[in-house]
């Protein structure tokens, strides 16, 4: 029986996949922030709800920035 060999990706391939995945998460964060902003300006009585959704989107983007920096530093050490 032939052994199954794992294919290792190059740094460029890893970086391209990471860019594709993070791009989707960044769009998600921006979409959440846009929804929160829409709620803030559309209904005056839901200002608190819109602000909380906007804040949640900003926190999500900050978390993804932290993940990106950690992953970039990890890839840079190889």
Short mmCIF file of N, CA and C in Angstrom, two decimals:
data_model
loop_
_atom_site.label_atom_id
_atom_site.label_comp_id
_atom_site.label_asym_id
_atom_site.label_seq_id
_atom_site.Cartn_x
_atom_site.Cartn_y
_atom_site.Cartn_z
N UNK A 1 0.82 -1.18 0.00
CA UNK A 1 0.00 0.00 0.00
C UNK A 1 0.87 1.25 0.00
N UNK A 2 0.45 2.19 -0.75
CA UNK A 2 1.20 3.45 -0.81
C UNK A 2 0.82 4.32 0.38
N UNK A 3 1.83 4.97 0.93
CA UNK A 3 1.58 5.88 2.05
C UNK A 3 1.01 7.18 1.53
N UNK A 4 0.08 7.73 2.28
CA UNK A 4 -0.46 9.03 1.90
C UNK A 4 0.48 10.11 2.41
N UNK A 5 0.94 10.94 1.52
CA UNK A 5 1.85 12.02 1.91
C UNK A 5 1.07 13.32 1.97
N UNK A 6 1.31 14.08 3.00
CA UNK A 6 0.66 15.38 3.13
C UNK A 6 1.39 16.38 2.26
N UNK A 7 0.61 17.20 1.58
CA UNK A 7 1.19 18.24 0.74
C UNK A 7 1.36 19.49 1.58
N UNK A 8 2.55 20.02 1.60
CA UNK A 8 2.82 21.23 2.36
C UNK A 8 2.69 22.44 1.44
N UNK A 9 2.08 23.49 1.96
CA UNK A 9 1.89 24.70 1.17
C UNK A 9 3.09 25.63 1.34
N UNK A 10 3.32 26.42 0.32
CA UNK A 10 4.37 27.43 0.42
C UNK A 10 3.85 28.60 1.24
N UNK A 11 4.74 29.48 1.62
CA UNK A 11 4.34 30.66 2.39
C UNK A 11 3.39 31.54 1.58
N UNK A 12 3.60 31.62 0.28
CA UNK A 12 2.73 32.44 -0.56
C UNK A 12 1.32 31.85 -0.61
N UNK A 13 1.21 30.52 -0.70
CA UNK A 13 -0.11 29.88 -0.72
C UNK A 13 -0.83 30.06 0.62
N UNK A 14 -0.10 29.92 1.72
CA UNK A 14 -0.70 30.14 3.03
C UNK A 14 -1.19 31.58 3.17
N UNK A 15 -0.40 32.51 2.68
CA UNK A 15 -0.77 33.92 2.78
C UNK A 15 -2.00 34.22 1.93
N UNK A 16 -2.09 33.65 0.74
CA UNK A 16 -3.25 33.87 -0.12
C UNK A 16 -4.53 33.32 0.52
N UNK A 17 -4.45 32.14 1.12
CA UNK A 17 -5.62 31.57 1.78
C UNK A 17 -6.01 32.40 2.98
N UNK A 18 -5.02 32.85 3.75
CA UNK A 18 -5.29 33.69 4.91
C UNK A 18 -5.95 35.00 4.47
N UNK A 19 -5.51 35.58 3.37
CA UNK A 19 -6.13 36.82 2.87
C UNK A 19 -7.59 36.59 2.50
N UNK A 20 -7.88 35.46 1.84
CA UNK A 20 -9.26 35.18 1.44
C UNK A 20 -10.18 35.02 2.66
N UNK A 21 -9.71 34.29 3.66
CA UNK A 21 -10.53 34.07 4.86
C UNK A 21 -10.72 35.37 5.63
N UNK A 22 -9.65 36.11 5.86
CA UNK A 22 -9.75 37.34 6.64
C UNK A 22 -10.55 38.40 5.91
N UNK A 23 -10.52 38.40 4.59
CA UNK A 23 -11.32 39.36 3.84
C UNK A 23 -12.81 39.16 4.12
N UNK A 24 -13.23 37.91 4.20
CA UNK A 24 -14.64 37.62 4.50
C UNK A 24 -15.01 38.08 5.90
N UNK A 25 -14.12 37.84 6.87
CA UNK A 25 -14.41 38.26 8.24
C UNK A 25 -14.42 39.78 8.36
N UNK A 26 -13.56 40.46 7.63
CA UNK A 26 -13.55 41.92 7.67
C UNK A 26 -14.83 42.49 7.07
N UNK A 27 -15.32 41.89 5.98
CA UNK A 27 -16.59 42.33 5.41
C UNK A 27 -17.73 42.11 6.40
N UNK A 28 -17.66 41.01 7.16
CA UNK A 28 -18.69 40.74 8.16
C UNK A 28 -18.68 41.82 9.24
N UNK A 29 -17.51 42.20 9.72
CA UNK A 29 -17.41 43.25 10.74
C UNK A 29 -17.92 44.58 10.23
N UNK A 30 -17.56 44.93 9.00
CA UNK A 30 -18.02 46.19 8.41
C UNK A 30 -19.53 46.15 8.20
N UNK A 31 -20.06 45.00 7.81
CA UNK A 31 -21.51 44.86 7.64
C UNK A 31 -22.26 45.04 8.94
N UNK A 32 -21.73 44.47 10.01
CA UNK A 32 -22.36 44.63 11.33
C UNK A 32 -22.33 46.09 11.75
N UNK A 33 -21.21 46.75 11.52
CA UNK A 33 -21.12 48.18 11.87
C UNK A 33 -22.09 49.01 11.04
N UNK A 34 -22.22 48.69 9.76
CA UNK A 34 -23.15 49.42 8.90
C UNK A 34 -24.60 49.21 9.35
N UNK A 35 -24.92 47.99 9.76
CA UNK A 35 -26.27 47.71 10.27
C UNK A 35 -26.54 48.51 11.54
N UNK A 36 -25.56 48.58 12.42
CA UNK A 36 -25.71 49.37 13.65
C UNK A 36 -25.89 50.84 13.35
N UNK A 37 -25.12 51.35 12.37
CA UNK A 37 -25.26 52.75 11.99
C UNK A 37 -26.64 53.01 11.39
N UNK A 38 -27.11 52.06 10.57
CA UNK A 38 -28.44 52.19 9.98
C UNK A 38 -29.52 52.24 11.07
N UNK A 39 -29.40 51.38 12.07
CA UNK A 39 -30.36 51.38 13.16
C UNK A 39 -30.31 52.68 13.95
N UNK A 40 -29.12 53.24 14.09
CA UNK A 40 -28.99 54.50 14.83
C UNK A 40 -29.69 55.65 14.11
N UNK A 41 -29.57 55.71 12.79
CA UNK A 41 -30.15 56.86 12.08
C UNK A 41 -31.59 56.62 11.63
N UNK A 42 -32.03 55.36 11.54
CA UNK A 42 -33.38 55.11 11.05
C UNK A 42 -34.44 55.29 12.13
N UNK A 43 -34.17 54.79 13.31
CA UNK A 43 -35.14 54.88 14.39
C UNK A 43 -34.51 55.61 15.56
N UNK A 44 -35.03 56.76 15.86
CA UNK A 44 -34.46 57.58 16.93
C UNK A 44 -34.54 56.90 18.30
N UNK A 45 -35.62 56.11 18.51
CA UNK A 45 -35.78 55.51 19.83
C UNK A 45 -34.84 54.33 20.07
N UNK A 46 -34.23 53.79 19.01
CA UNK A 46 -33.32 52.65 19.19
C UNK A 46 -31.86 53.09 19.06
N UNK A 47 -31.56 54.28 19.55
CA UNK A 47 -30.19 54.78 19.48
C UNK A 47 -29.23 53.89 20.27
N UNK A 48 -29.66 53.42 21.41
CA UNK A 48 -28.82 52.55 22.24
C UNK A 48 -28.54 51.22 21.57
N UNK A 49 -29.58 50.64 20.95
CA UNK A 49 -29.40 49.37 20.25
C UNK A 49 -28.45 49.53 19.07
N UNK A 50 -28.63 50.57 18.30
CA UNK A 50 -27.75 50.81 17.15
C UNK A 50 -26.31 51.04 17.58
N UNK A 51 -26.14 51.78 18.66
CA UNK A 51 -24.79 52.04 19.18
C UNK A 51 -24.14 50.76 19.69
N UNK A 52 -24.93 49.88 20.32
CA UNK A 52 -24.36 48.63 20.81
C UNK A 52 -23.98 47.70 19.65
N UNK A 53 -24.77 47.67 18.60
CA UNK A 53 -24.42 46.86 17.43
C UNK A 53 -23.19 47.43 16.74
N UNK A 54 -23.12 48.74 16.64
CA UNK A 54 -21.95 49.40 16.06
C UNK A 54 -20.70 49.08 16.88
N UNK A 55 -20.81 49.11 18.18
CA UNK A 55 -19.69 48.79 19.07
C UNK A 55 -19.29 47.32 18.92
N UNK A 56 -20.26 46.45 18.80
CA UNK A 56 -19.96 45.02 18.61
C UNK A 56 -19.20 44.79 17.32
N UNK A 57 -19.56 45.49 16.26
CA UNK A 57 -18.83 45.38 14.99
C UNK A 57 -17.40 45.88 15.12
N UNK A 58 -17.23 46.97 15.87
CA UNK A 58 -15.87 47.50 16.08
C UNK A 58 -15.02 46.53 16.90
N UNK A 59 -15.62 45.92 17.92
CA UNK A 59 -14.89 44.93 18.73
C UNK A 59 -14.51 43.73 17.88
N UNK A 60 -15.43 43.29 17.02
CA UNK A 60 -15.14 42.18 16.12
C UNK A 60 -13.96 42.50 15.20
N UNK A 61 -13.93 43.70 14.66
CA UNK A 61 -12.81 44.09 13.80
C UNK A 61 -11.50 44.15 14.58
N UNK A 62 -11.54 44.62 15.81
CA UNK A 62 -10.32 44.67 16.63
C UNK A 62 -9.81 43.26 16.93
N UNK A 63 -10.73 42.34 17.21
CA UNK A 63 -10.33 40.95 17.45
C UNK A 63 -9.67 40.36 16.20
N UNK A 64 -10.21 40.64 15.04
CA UNK A 64 -9.62 40.12 13.81
C UNK A 64 -8.27 40.76 13.52
N UNK A 65 -8.09 42.01 13.89
CA UNK A 65 -6.79 42.66 13.73
C UNK A 65 -5.76 41.97 14.63
N UNK A 66 -6.15 41.66 15.86
CA UNK A 66 -5.25 40.96 16.77
C UNK A 66 -4.88 39.59 16.22
N UNK A 67 -5.87 38.86 15.71
CA UNK A 67 -5.60 37.55 15.12
C UNK A 67 -4.66 37.68 13.93
N UNK A 68 -4.89 38.68 13.09
CA UNK A 68 -4.05 38.89 11.92
C UNK A 68 -2.61 39.18 12.32
N UNK A 69 -2.41 40.03 13.31
CA UNK A 69 -1.05 40.36 13.74
C UNK A 69 -0.35 39.14 14.32
N UNK A 70 -1.05 38.37 15.14
CA UNK A 70 -0.45 37.15 15.71
C UNK A 70 -0.10 36.15 14.62
N UNK A 71 -0.98 35.96 13.65
CA UNK A 71 -0.72 35.01 12.57
C UNK A 71 0.42 35.50 11.69
N UNK A 72 0.46 36.76 11.42
CA UNK A 72 1.54 37.31 10.60
C UNK A 72 2.88 37.14 11.30
N UNK A 73 2.92 37.40 12.59
CA UNK A 73 4.17 37.22 13.35
C UNK A 73 4.57 35.75 13.37
N UNK A 74 3.59 34.85 13.46
CA UNK A 74 3.87 33.42 13.46
C UNK A 74 4.45 32.98 12.12
N UNK A 75 3.86 33.46 11.04
CA UNK A 75 4.36 33.09 9.72
C UNK A 75 5.72 33.72 9.43
N UNK A 76 5.99 34.87 10.00
CA UNK A 76 7.24 35.56 9.74
C UNK A 76 8.44 34.88 10.40
N UNK A 77 8.20 34.07 11.43
CA UNK A 77 9.31 33.44 12.16
C UNK A 77 9.83 32.20 11.47
N UNK A 78 9.08 31.62 10.55
CA UNK A 78 9.51 30.37 9.91
C UNK A 78 10.73 30.54 9.07
#
